[in-house]
Amino acid sequence: MVVGYPDLFPEDGVGCTSSKVPLAAGDFAWLRDKEKELNAMLARQARRGGAEYVNT
């Protein structure tokens, strides 16, 4: 089994910014999309290797 990363950022791209989370508001949607790309790649590689992909 290959386990994907959990959703770390909301679908609407809205995020909370604070001094503890030093990300610009516009970065949340970009990071969300990169996480989706990463999980899609993990799913493809799992299929290629005969493993089951588990979406968290």
Coordinates of N, CA and C in Angstrom, one line a residue:
M1 N 0.8 -1.2 0.0 CA 0.0 0.0 0.0 C 0.9 1.2 0.0
V2 N 0.4 2.2 -0.7 CA 1.0 3.5 -0.7 C 0.0 4.5 -0.2
V3 N 0.3 5.2 0.8 CA -0.7 6.1 1.4 C -0.4 7.5 1.0
G4 N -1.4 8.2 0.5 CA -1.2 9.6 0.0 C -1.2 10.6 1.2
Y5 N -0.8 11.8 0.9 CA -0.7 12.8 1.9 C -2.1 13.3 2.2
P6 N -2.4 13.6 3.5 CA -3.8 14.2 3.8 C -3.9 15.6 3.2
D7 N -5.1 16.1 3.1 CA -5.3 17.4 2.6 C -4.8 18.4 3.7
L8 N -3.9 19.2 3.3 CA -3.3 20.2 4.2 C -3.9 21.6 4.1
F9 N -4.5 21.8 2.9 CA -5.0 23.2 2.6 C -6.4 23.0 2.0
P10 N -7.3 24.0 2.3 CA -8.7 23.9 1.9 C -8.8 24.1 0.4
E11 N -9.9 23.4 -0.1 CA -10.2 23.5 -1.6 C -10.4 24.9 -2.1
D12 N -10.9 25.8 -1.3 CA -11.2 27.2 -1.8 C -10.0 28.0 -1.8
G13 N -8.8 27.5 -1.3 CA -7.6 28.3 -1.4 C -7.4 29.3 -0.3
V14 N -8.4 29.4 0.6 CA -8.3 30.3 1.7 C -7.4 29.7 2.8
G15 N -6.6 30.5 3.3 CA -5.8 30.0 4.4 C -5.7 31.0 5.5
C16 N -5.2 30.5 6.6 CA -5.0 31.5 7.7 C -3.5 31.8 7.8
T17 N -3.2 33.1 7.9 CA -1.9 33.6 7.9 C -1.6 34.1 9.3
S18 N -0.4 33.8 9.8 CA 0.0 34.4 11.1 C 1.5 34.3 11.2
S19 N 2.0 34.8 12.2 CA 3.5 34.8 12.4 C 4.0 33.4 12.5
K20 N 3.1 32.5 12.9 CA 3.5 31.0 13.1 C 3.4 30.3 11.7
V21 N 2.6 30.8 10.8 CA 2.5 30.2 9.5 C 2.9 31.3 8.4
P22 N 4.2 31.4 8.2 CA 4.7 32.5 7.3 C 4.5 32.3 5.8
L23 N 3.2 32.1 5.4 CA 2.9 31.9 4.0 C 2.0 33.1 3.5
A24 N 2.3 33.6 2.4 CA 1.4 34.6 1.8 C 0.0 34.0 1.5
A25 N -1.0 34.7 1.6 CA -2.4 34.2 1.3 C -2.5 33.6 0.0
G26 N -1.8 34.1 -1.0 CA -1.9 33.5 -2.4 C -1.2 32.2 -2.5
D27 N -0.4 31.8 -1.6 CA 0.4 30.6 -1.6 C -0.4 29.4 -1.3
F28 N -1.5 29.5 -0.6 CA -2.3 28.4 -0.1 C -2.8 27.6 -1.3
A29 N -3.4 28.3 -2.3 CA -4.0 27.5 -3.5 C -2.8 26.8 -4.2
W30 N -1.7 27.5 -4.4 CA -0.6 26.9 -5.1 C -0.1 25.6 -4.4
L31 N 0.0 25.7 -3.1 CA 0.5 24.6 -2.3 C -0.5 23.4 -2.3
R32 N -1.8 23.8 -2.3 CA -2.9 22.8 -2.4 C -2.8 22.0 -3.7
D33 N -2.6 22.8 -4.8 CA -2.4 22.1 -6.1 C -1.2 21.3 -6.2
K34 N -0.1 21.7 -5.6 CA 1.1 20.9 -5.6 C 0.9 19.6 -4.8
E35 N 0.2 19.6 -3.7 CA -0.1 18.4 -3.0 C -1.0 17.5 -3.8
K36 N -1.9 18.0 -4.5 CA -2.7 17.1 -5.4 C -1.9 16.5 -6.5
E37 N -0.9 17.2 -7.1 CA 0.0 16.7 -8.1 C 0.8 15.6 -7.4
L38 N 1.3 15.8 -6.2 CA 2.1 14.8 -5.6 C 1.3 13.5 -5.3
N39 N 0.1 13.6 -4.9 CA -0.8 12.5 -4.6 C -1.1 11.8 -5.9
A40 N -1.3 12.5 -7.0 CA -1.6 11.9 -8.3 C -0.4 11.1 -8.8
M41 N 0.8 11.6 -8.6 CA 2.1 10.9 -8.9 C 2.2 9.6 -8.1
L42 N 1.9 9.7 -6.8 CA 2.0 8.6 -5.9 C 1.0 7.5 -6.4
A43 N -0.2 7.9 -6.8 CA -1.2 6.9 -7.2 C -0.7 6.2 -8.5
R44 N -0.1 7.0 -9.4 CA 0.4 6.4 -10.7 C 1.5 5.4 -10.4
Q45 N 2.4 5.8 -9.6 CA 3.6 5.0 -9.3 C 3.1 3.7 -8.5
A46 N 2.1 3.8 -7.7 CA 1.6 2.7 -6.9 C 1.0 1.7 -8.0
R47 N 0.2 2.2 -8.9 CA -0.4 1.3 -9.9 C 0.7 0.6 -10.7
R48 N 1.7 1.4 -11.1 CA 2.8 0.9 -11.9 C 3.6 -0.2 -11.2
G49 N 3.7 -0.1 -9.9 CA 4.4 -1.1 -9.1 C 3.5 -2.2 -8.5
G50 N 2.3 -2.2 -8.9 CA 1.3 -3.2 -8.4 C 0.9 -3.0 -7.0
A51 N 1.0 -1.8 -6.5 CA 0.6 -1.6 -5.1 C -0.8 -0.9 -5.1
E52 N -1.4 -0.9 -4.0 CA -2.7 -0.2 -3.9 C -2.5 1.2 -3.3
Y53 N -3.1 2.2 -3.9 CA -2.9 3.6 -3.4 C -4.1 3.9 -2.5
V54 N -3.8 4.4 -1.3 CA -4.8 4.8 -0.4 C -4.9 6.3 -0.2
N55 N -6.0 6.9 -0.6 CA -6.2 8.3 -0.4 C -6.7 8.6 1.0
T56 N -5.9 9.4 1.7 CA -6.3 9.8 3.0 C -7.4 10.8 3.0

